[in-house]
XYZ file of C-alpha atoms in Angstrom:
580
model
C 0.000 0.000 0.000
C 2.850 2.378 0.804
C 4.367 1.733 -2.642
C 0.993 2.396 -4.268
C 0.654 5.675 -2.371
C 4.105 6.840 -3.435
C 3.370 5.915 -7.032
C 0.074 7.787 -6.887
C 1.770 10.903 -5.493
C 4.472 10.773 -8.174
C 1.861 10.704 -10.914
C -0.177 13.466 -9.277
C 2.696 15.974 -8.891
C 4.608 15.471 -12.078
C 2.820 18.511 -13.553
C 3.693 20.598 -10.482
C 7.389 19.807 -10.840
C 7.176 20.636 -14.543
C 5.598 23.954 -13.656
C 8.272 24.583 -11.038
C 11.014 23.926 -13.574
C 9.330 26.318 -16.014
C 9.094 28.916 -13.263
C 12.753 28.454 -12.389
C 13.683 29.038 -16.016
C 11.594 32.237 -16.056
C 13.086 33.366 -12.738
C 16.617 32.842 -14.040
C 15.820 34.812 -17.193
C 14.368 37.684 -15.137
C 17.402 37.775 -12.878
C 19.853 37.629 -15.770
C 18.076 40.154 -17.989
C 17.522 42.713 -15.257
C 21.028 42.335 -13.880
C 22.398 42.851 -17.376
C 20.084 45.827 -17.931
C 21.139 47.381 -14.630
C 24.812 46.982 -15.544
C 24.262 48.681 -18.916
C 22.270 51.471 -17.268
C 25.061 52.101 -14.761
C 27.595 52.244 -17.597
C 25.345 54.735 -19.407
C 25.119 56.797 -16.226
C 28.915 56.755 -15.964
C 29.448 57.925 -19.550
C 26.714 60.550 -19.121
C 28.624 61.880 -16.131
C 31.754 62.063 -18.269
C 29.771 63.812 -21.000
C 28.526 66.406 -18.511
C 32.052 66.840 -17.115
C 33.417 67.442 -20.607
C 30.570 69.900 -21.217
C 31.575 71.706 -18.058
C 35.145 71.861 -19.345
C 33.906 73.259 -22.669
C 31.803 75.836 -20.850
C 34.771 76.783 -18.667
C 36.915 77.219 -21.768
C 34.197 79.339 -23.388
C 33.829 81.489 -20.278
C 37.585 81.893 -19.929
C 38.181 85.485 -18.867
C 41.678 85.407 -20.371
C 40.166 84.721 -23.802
C 37.900 87.749 -23.385
C 40.871 89.838 -22.253
C 42.789 88.627 -25.303
C 40.010 89.820 -27.607
C 40.084 93.171 -25.821
C 43.886 93.291 -26.275
C 43.471 92.544 -29.965
C 40.906 95.336 -30.329
C 43.260 97.733 -28.526
C 46.071 96.676 -30.861
C 43.801 97.319 -33.843
C 43.119 100.819 -32.553
C 46.869 101.398 -32.304
C 47.228 100.140 -35.857
C 44.558 102.582 -37.010
C 46.550 105.406 -35.422
C 49.640 104.588 -37.525
C 48.711 106.729 -40.569
C 48.324 109.808 -38.374
C 51.576 109.034 -36.540
C 53.405 108.509 -39.793
C 51.977 111.702 -41.301
C 53.213 113.659 -38.283
C 56.637 112.064 -38.638
C 56.703 112.898 -42.355
C 55.791 116.514 -41.644
C 58.542 116.640 -39.021
C 61.021 115.344 -41.601
C 59.877 118.006 -44.065
C 60.319 120.641 -41.361
C 63.761 119.265 -40.512
C 64.783 119.356 -44.182
C 63.601 122.962 -44.447
C 65.559 123.958 -41.324
C 68.652 122.206 -42.671
C 68.340 124.036 -45.989
C 68.093 127.381 -44.162
C 71.270 126.589 -42.247
C 72.909 125.474 -45.488
C 72.416 128.982 -46.910
C 74.372 130.486 -44.040
C 77.076 127.863 -44.454
C 77.307 128.749 -48.145
C 77.749 132.404 -47.130
C 80.558 131.377 -44.795
C 82.231 129.354 -47.545
C 81.998 132.345 -49.866
C 83.489 134.582 -47.176
C 86.348 132.143 -46.655
C 87.121 132.220 -50.389
C 87.349 136.017 -50.252
C 89.570 135.813 -47.172
C 91.910 133.370 -48.953
C 92.097 135.764 -51.892
C 92.954 138.706 -49.620
C 95.502 136.614 -47.697
C 97.249 135.658 -50.959
C 97.155 139.311 -52.009
C 98.771 140.300 -48.684
C 101.462 137.711 -49.260
C 102.137 138.979 -52.794
C 101.993 142.645 -51.829
C 104.314 142.186 -48.842
C 106.763 140.005 -50.728
C 109.341 142.794 -50.687
C 108.969 143.383 -46.997
C 110.711 140.751 -44.930
C 108.723 141.402 -41.767
C 105.379 140.637 -43.530
C 106.424 137.352 -45.202
C 105.897 135.141 -42.134
C 102.814 137.133 -41.070
C 101.084 136.641 -44.455
C 101.797 132.904 -44.328
C 100.367 132.667 -40.803
C 97.156 134.482 -41.856
C 96.832 132.195 -44.856
C 97.173 129.089 -42.668
C 94.521 130.361 -40.266
C 92.193 131.030 -43.190
C 92.801 127.505 -44.534
C 92.040 126.138 -41.059
C 88.815 128.123 -40.940
C 87.920 126.950 -44.441
C 88.332 123.330 -43.312
C 86.028 123.958 -40.359
C 83.383 125.527 -42.617
C 83.678 122.675 -45.121
C 83.298 120.093 -42.364
C 80.311 122.081 -41.201
C 78.864 121.875 -44.714
C 79.643 118.131 -44.930
C 77.657 117.475 -41.739
C 74.687 119.348 -43.138
C 74.940 117.575 -46.508
C 75.005 114.168 -44.766
C 72.026 115.153 -42.641
C 70.162 116.366 -45.726
C 70.712 113.023 -47.476
C 69.415 111.093 -44.460
C 66.375 113.351 -44.190
C 65.605 112.999 -47.896
C 65.932 109.184 -47.707
C 63.703 108.985 -44.636
C 61.189 111.391 -46.134
C 61.112 109.442 -49.392
C 60.545 106.152 -47.557
C 58.013 107.806 -45.270
C 56.046 109.113 -48.232
C 55.870 105.573 -49.656
C 54.824 104.180 -46.287
C 52.128 106.835 -45.930
C 50.682 105.852 -49.292
C 50.867 102.194 -48.286
C 49.103 102.978 -45.023
C 46.309 104.731 -46.830
C 45.826 101.664 -49.045
C 46.245 98.883 -46.471
C 45.837 99.938 -42.842
C 42.054 100.530 -42.891
C 41.455 97.229 -44.706
C 43.795 95.235 -42.441
C 42.429 96.828 -39.270
C 38.871 96.169 -40.468
C 39.732 92.538 -41.213
C 41.242 92.113 -37.753
C 38.119 93.605 -36.169
C 35.862 91.333 -38.235
C 37.940 88.244 -37.422
C 37.897 89.030 -33.694
C 34.127 89.605 -33.843
C 33.577 86.326 -35.736
C 35.618 84.394 -33.204
C 33.666 85.982 -30.329
C 30.356 85.177 -32.056
C 31.588 81.640 -32.775
C 32.426 81.107 -29.107
C 29.029 82.486 -28.135
C 27.281 80.046 -30.514
C 29.306 77.173 -29.077
C 28.229 78.235 -25.596
C 24.553 78.121 -26.595
C 24.960 74.659 -28.151
C 26.893 73.407 -25.115
C 24.041 74.502 -22.849
C 21.527 72.725 -25.109
C 23.595 69.530 -25.040
C 23.883 69.836 -21.261
C 20.130 70.244 -20.847
C 19.404 67.145 -22.942
C 22.164 65.124 -21.256
C 20.854 66.026 -17.796
C 17.340 65.050 -18.895
C 18.677 61.689 -20.111
C 20.562 61.360 -16.843
C 17.280 61.858 -14.983
C 15.574 59.289 -17.190
C 18.377 56.801 -16.585
C 18.063 57.341 -12.832
C 14.298 56.806 -12.956
C 14.804 53.736 -15.158
C 17.261 52.326 -12.631
C 14.568 52.732 -9.976
C 11.952 51.206 -12.286
C 14.172 48.161 -12.759
C 13.042 47.138 -9.283
C 10.162 45.510 -11.170
C 12.681 42.823 -12.096
C 13.529 42.158 -8.481
C 9.822 42.199 -7.539
C 9.024 39.780 -10.362
C 11.848 37.471 -9.324
C 10.641 37.486 -5.710
C 7.063 36.723 -6.688
C 8.194 33.824 -8.901
C 10.180 32.523 -5.946
C 7.068 32.830 -3.762
C 5.080 30.769 -6.303
C 7.909 28.219 -6.361
C 7.928 28.169 -2.565
C 4.164 27.589 -2.578
C 4.575 24.457 -4.701
C 7.484 23.295 -2.545
C 5.483 23.830 0.648
C 2.550 21.928 -0.862
C 4.809 18.971 -1.662
C 6.264 19.068 1.840
C 2.733 19.209 3.260
C 1.594 16.167 1.239
C 4.697 14.269 2.344
C 4.103 15.182 5.972
C 1.841 13.785 8.642
C -1.019 16.254 8.022
C -1.045 15.578 4.296
C -0.949 11.826 4.793
C -4.299 11.991 6.626
C -5.967 13.433 3.498
C -7.608 11.115 1.036
C -7.055 11.386 -2.716
C -10.097 13.605 -3.214
C -9.020 16.057 -0.510
C -5.507 16.189 -1.908
C -6.868 16.848 -5.363
C -9.110 19.651 -4.081
C -6.211 21.239 -2.148
C -3.961 20.941 -5.182
C -6.637 22.644 -7.307
C -6.862 25.539 -4.860
C -3.064 25.930 -4.799
C -3.033 25.910 -8.617
C -5.645 28.667 -8.634
C -3.670 30.587 -6.000
C -0.380 30.377 -7.931
C -2.159 31.113 -11.217
C -3.706 34.240 -9.664
C -0.330 35.345 -8.266
C 1.364 34.769 -11.630
C -1.419 36.516 -13.525
C -1.226 39.574 -11.261
C 2.559 39.530 -11.449
C 2.451 39.386 -15.270
C 0.014 42.304 -15.388
C 2.298 44.388 -13.160
C 5.367 43.317 -15.109
C 3.661 44.124 -18.403
C 2.676 47.586 -17.204
C 5.952 48.562 -15.521
C 8.243 47.044 -18.130
C 6.308 48.851 -20.860
C 7.018 52.103 -19.015
C 10.703 51.183 -18.830
C 10.795 50.342 -22.529
C 9.008 53.598 -23.415
C 11.510 55.576 -21.337
C 14.417 53.763 -22.939
C 12.926 54.276 -26.408
C 12.788 58.025 -25.736
C 16.583 57.928 -25.251
C 16.973 57.339 -28.962
C 15.477 60.741 -29.817
C 17.497 62.427 -27.072
C 20.718 60.895 -28.309
C 20.035 61.872 -31.909
C 19.620 65.443 -30.697
C 22.837 65.256 -28.680
C 24.719 63.843 -31.682
C 23.322 66.541 -33.982
C 24.383 69.238 -31.522
C 27.739 67.532 -31.058
C 28.257 67.501 -34.833
C 27.340 71.188 -34.969
C 29.880 71.962 -32.277
C 32.531 69.806 -33.908
C 31.801 71.349 -37.310
C 31.893 74.907 -36.033
C 35.003 74.321 -33.991
C 36.685 72.302 -36.729
C 36.270 73.637 -40.243
C 34.629 76.954 -39.400
C 36.768 77.562 -36.330
C 39.870 76.691 -38.343
C 38.808 79.128 -41.041
C 38.386 81.842 -38.417
C 41.869 81.229 -37.101
C 43.376 81.079 -40.598
C 41.612 84.320 -41.514
C 42.816 85.947 -38.302
C 46.375 84.780 -38.825
C 46.272 86.006 -42.432
C 45.091 89.416 -41.223
C 47.758 89.459 -38.531
C 50.396 88.533 -41.116
C 49.336 91.539 -43.211
C 49.409 93.685 -40.066
C 52.916 92.437 -39.299
C 54.078 93.561 -42.755
C 52.775 97.022 -41.945
C 54.452 96.870 -38.549
C 57.745 95.964 -40.256
C 57.407 99.069 -42.422
C 56.629 101.091 -39.312
C 59.666 99.634 -37.611
C 61.909 100.483 -40.572
C 60.496 103.998 -40.776
C 60.870 104.417 -37.025
C 64.485 103.254 -37.083
C 65.277 105.643 -39.914
C 63.531 108.469 -38.124
C 65.395 107.647 -34.913
C 68.636 107.570 -36.851
C 67.878 110.934 -38.444
C 66.893 112.358 -35.078
C 70.080 111.125 -33.405
C 72.210 112.256 -36.349
C 70.588 115.688 -36.225
C 71.214 116.029 -32.513
C 74.809 114.889 -33.033
C 75.197 117.237 -35.998
C 73.861 120.130 -33.948
C 76.490 119.446 -31.289
C 79.234 119.277 -33.953
C 77.950 122.456 -35.586
C 78.040 124.248 -32.237
C 81.634 123.139 -31.763
C 82.504 124.108 -35.347
C 80.919 127.536 -34.898
C 83.188 128.092 -31.907
C 86.237 127.158 -33.974
C 85.139 129.439 -36.852
C 84.629 132.320 -34.432
C 88.148 131.689 -33.055
C 89.547 131.774 -36.602
C 87.634 134.940 -37.300
C 89.038 136.529 -34.085
C 92.603 135.502 -34.987
C 92.273 136.926 -38.486
C 90.743 140.124 -37.130
C 93.571 140.741 -34.648
C 96.282 139.724 -37.097
C 94.844 142.145 -39.653
C 94.640 144.879 -37.001
C 98.283 144.375 -36.056
C 99.169 144.521 -39.743
C 97.325 147.852 -40.042
C 99.302 149.265 -37.153
C 102.610 148.118 -38.671
C 101.654 149.462 -42.057
C 100.903 152.862 -40.499
C 104.452 153.016 -39.129
C 105.895 152.109 -42.548
C 104.174 155.034 -44.203
C 103.813 155.017 -48.022
C 105.538 151.621 -48.303
C 102.939 149.863 -46.197
C 99.871 151.621 -47.654
C 98.950 148.845 -50.157
C 99.204 146.121 -47.534
C 97.144 148.276 -45.195
C 94.274 148.430 -47.726
C 94.208 144.629 -48.159
C 94.318 143.878 -44.423
C 91.449 146.328 -43.879
C 89.407 144.220 -46.298
C 90.448 141.126 -44.333
C 88.994 142.628 -41.173
C 85.738 143.526 -42.922
C 85.186 140.062 -44.413
C 86.249 138.324 -41.206
C 83.454 140.286 -39.502
C 80.948 138.771 -41.964
C 81.756 135.360 -40.509
C 80.169 136.535 -37.280
C 76.908 137.359 -39.031
C 76.683 133.887 -40.602
C 77.774 132.205 -37.363
C 75.098 134.094 -35.413
C 72.444 133.048 -37.923
C 73.570 129.398 -37.625
C 73.634 129.525 -33.818
C 70.118 130.976 -33.819
C 68.974 128.209 -36.179
C 70.414 125.281 -34.184
C 67.552 125.155 -31.582
C 65.057 124.956 -34.449
C 67.112 122.078 -35.912
C 67.079 120.195 -32.591
C 63.346 120.822 -32.099
C 62.592 119.458 -35.575
C 64.722 116.412 -34.789
C 62.669 115.845 -31.602
C 59.449 115.900 -33.595
C 60.813 113.296 -36.024
C 61.161 110.703 -33.230
C 59.022 111.836 -30.283
C 59.897 110.262 -26.924
C 56.284 109.156 -26.409
C 56.284 106.933 -29.519
C 55.656 103.357 -28.286
C 57.411 101.977 -31.334
C 56.437 99.289 -33.793
C 58.165 96.623 -31.760
C 55.556 96.853 -29.004
C 52.766 96.784 -31.575
C 54.215 93.682 -33.211
C 54.622 92.005 -29.823
C 51.014 92.863 -28.939
C 49.772 91.323 -32.187
C 51.867 88.191 -31.686
C 50.776 87.865 -28.062
C 47.086 88.414 -28.824
C 47.033 85.866 -31.651
C 49.085 83.406 -29.594
C 46.555 83.616 -26.771
C 43.625 83.238 -29.168
C 45.296 80.230 -30.790
C 45.957 78.722 -27.354
C 42.303 79.213 -26.365
C 41.220 77.686 -29.687
C 43.450 74.645 -29.088
C 42.010 74.171 -25.603
C 38.500 74.446 -27.042
C 39.309 71.995 -29.846
C 40.688 69.424 -27.386
C 37.684 69.769 -25.079
C 35.300 69.374 -28.016
C 37.136 66.230 -29.137
C 36.595 64.753 -25.680
C 32.963 65.858 -25.849
C 32.526 64.222 -29.260
C 34.060 60.972 -28.029
C 31.819 60.933 -24.950
C 28.785 61.752 -27.082
C 29.583 58.882 -29.423
C 30.070 56.498 -26.475
C 26.759 57.585 -24.929
C 24.997 56.909 -28.230
C 26.580 53.448 -28.442
C 25.629 52.622 -24.869
C 22.056 53.828 -25.387
C 21.698 51.703 -28.535
C 22.911 48.679 -26.581
C 20.583 49.535 -23.707
C 17.485 49.647 -25.917
C 18.166 46.077 -27.003
C 19.010 44.808 -23.531
C 15.981 46.325 -21.810
C 13.317 45.169 -24.261
C 11.840 42.922 -21.564
C 8.684 42.293 -23.556
C 10.629 40.286 -26.073
C 11.032 36.647 -24.903
C 10.943 37.461 -21.189
C 7.433 38.871 -21.069
C 6.293 36.066 -23.289
C 7.903 33.452 -21.019
C 6.195 34.867 -17.931
C 2.849 35.050 -19.700
C 3.346 31.420 -20.787
C 3.894 30.387 -17.153
C 0.720 32.173 -16.093
C -1.263 30.577 -18.919
C 0.080 27.143 -18.033
C -0.897 27.574 -14.370
C -4.364 28.774 -15.335
C -4.714 25.769 -17.644
C -3.727 23.364 -14.895
C -6.024 25.094 -12.388
C -9.085 24.931 -14.602
C -12.145 27.140 -14.355
C -13.601 26.224 -10.966
C -12.008 26.588 -7.545
C -12.549 23.569 -5.347
C -14.192 23.941 -1.931
C -11.756 23.165 0.885
C -13.636 24.808 3.741
C -13.850 21.429 5.438
C -10.048 21.225 5.360
C -9.438 24.634 6.978
C -8.150 23.241 10.237
C -5.933 20.645 8.534
C -4.292 23.030 6.035
C -3.938 25.931 8.493
C -0.193 25.246 9.034
C 0.355 25.189 5.258
C -1.652 28.399 4.895
C 0.463 30.152 7.502
C 3.748 29.020 5.925
C 2.725 30.186 2.437
C 1.371 33.495 3.758
C 4.588 34.251 5.678
C 6.600 34.239 2.415
C 4.765 37.219 0.943
C 6.452 40.638 0.945
C 3.738 42.549 -0.879
C 0.250 43.538 0.177
C -0.988 42.501 -3.284
C 0.184 38.942 -2.717
C -1.565 38.770 0.655
C -4.795 40.144 -0.752
C -4.775 37.632 -3.626
C -4.051 34.826 -1.169
C -6.887 35.758 1.133
C -9.196 36.096 -1.831
C -8.696 32.413 -2.584
C -7.877 30.942 0.861
C -9.811 32.895 3.509
C -8.182 33.347 6.898
C -9.096 30.778 9.517
C -9.012 31.127 13.265
C -5.713 29.256 13.299
C -4.223 31.736 10.866
C -4.351 34.680 13.242
C -0.645 34.387 13.804
C -0.029 35.410 10.184
C 1.497 38.845 9.668
C -0.964 41.663 10.114
C -2.034 43.063 6.767
C -1.431 46.676 6.016
C -3.859 48.908 4.248
C -4.306 47.963 0.616
C -1.975 49.870 -1.669
C -3.769 52.460 -3.678
C -1.236 53.044 -6.423
C 1.988 51.782 -7.995
C 4.164 53.878 -5.724
C 2.653 52.189 -2.651
C 3.193 48.791 -4.259
C 6.774 49.637 -5.079
C 7.450 50.951 -1.583
C 5.931 47.826 -0.063
C 8.034 45.645 -2.364
C 11.138 47.136 -0.775
C 9.762 46.581 2.737
């Protein structure tokens, strides 16, 4: 009889074990799929964080105060460039004024040279006239030597002025060419620099707007990923409820194998088994409905990522395009404009060096002229006194010295003319020095500083552009990785495919086994009370308890079961209770 009973039980519960195996397969799939989905979601969250960090770096680079200061420096440099034509015109006018002053002095030098020629003539005449008088021979030679010495001083004086005049003419000629070049190029180059700086500023502003748009979308996706991670608790809930159904079957088998179950006849066992099948079918059906609803929400959320990522990729491509080709064009245009500006600066530098050279030469020439004037005055004084002494000697000689006396009187008169020319030159020297000061004013910053400012400004802009380009490359890489992860996620989290079908198949199978009618086991309430309590204690959700009590009402012996909480009114209550 014992063998027959065992055989009967084996035949009766083969379907239950089959169902349990099917449930275990579904439970394993749920655990695996949701664990995999959670891992992918966490990786997406990680790459989203990197994307937002790279966006922050881009924004920091865009908001870089040094870049703004550099643009301001470039604009200031452009203003200095615009001032070059005026500066050069003033320098050219100063050169013209210096040339005019030099020519005025040259007239007085020419007068002095003419005077010295007359003095040489008179000195030779004195030498010829006094040839018969021994006491005048050495005197005439001495006067002649002094006149030659004075002539050399005047000629050196003239040479200095001639050299200065050549330098002034060369500088003025170059300056005139530069002025014409300025008129043709400076406004265009300065305008191009302004336009390039404005385009770069506008480009950076556009990038900032796009970066904020990408950030907004990325943060929205980040929020969706976080909510999806929370929603994945449906996987854990589903797994638990499958385990509870499995435990119900296991407890039923243990009950039938135990002392209480052995007292039941075949009909009672069959009725109890029917009720348990209805109970597990109801639990599975409710679980499938919840899974269907919540997993659909997850899938919808994940599906919305696709649109978000397309938007992020479009914005990323816009940023990469604007920072790549367009940004490169801006920099090439700027560097081309700066190259043209540097050519102008080179001309300025050359003109400035020439003007400085002329100014220094003029100041040096003025000093030499002052020294030469002193020497000429000394010569004039020597000639004057030598001629006076000759007059006195001639007076003592009477008729014999009269002819020499006439010539030496002329010497004194022409020597006096040297003073007039020397005075005119001395009076003109301050005007010469003042004109030289205007040629190279001390306040002129020089082209070197302007060139350095241009180089520095463009170097800083290029450095900022390189930083921006590197940050955008990182952003593009992170954007591409996010898109890849999202695409993978959509496939991994499509729980309806296969998994939902497997769970629904389990529920259908249980409903098929249970049949349409629930057997009456009210007469078995006292006997199955221990089984009822054990099954009821496994539940972690109010829904499970309510379903259980809807099929197996509480008996007096079941009062030790956990007190039921108020029925959950919405999904949030169910979810909160699932975590209890």
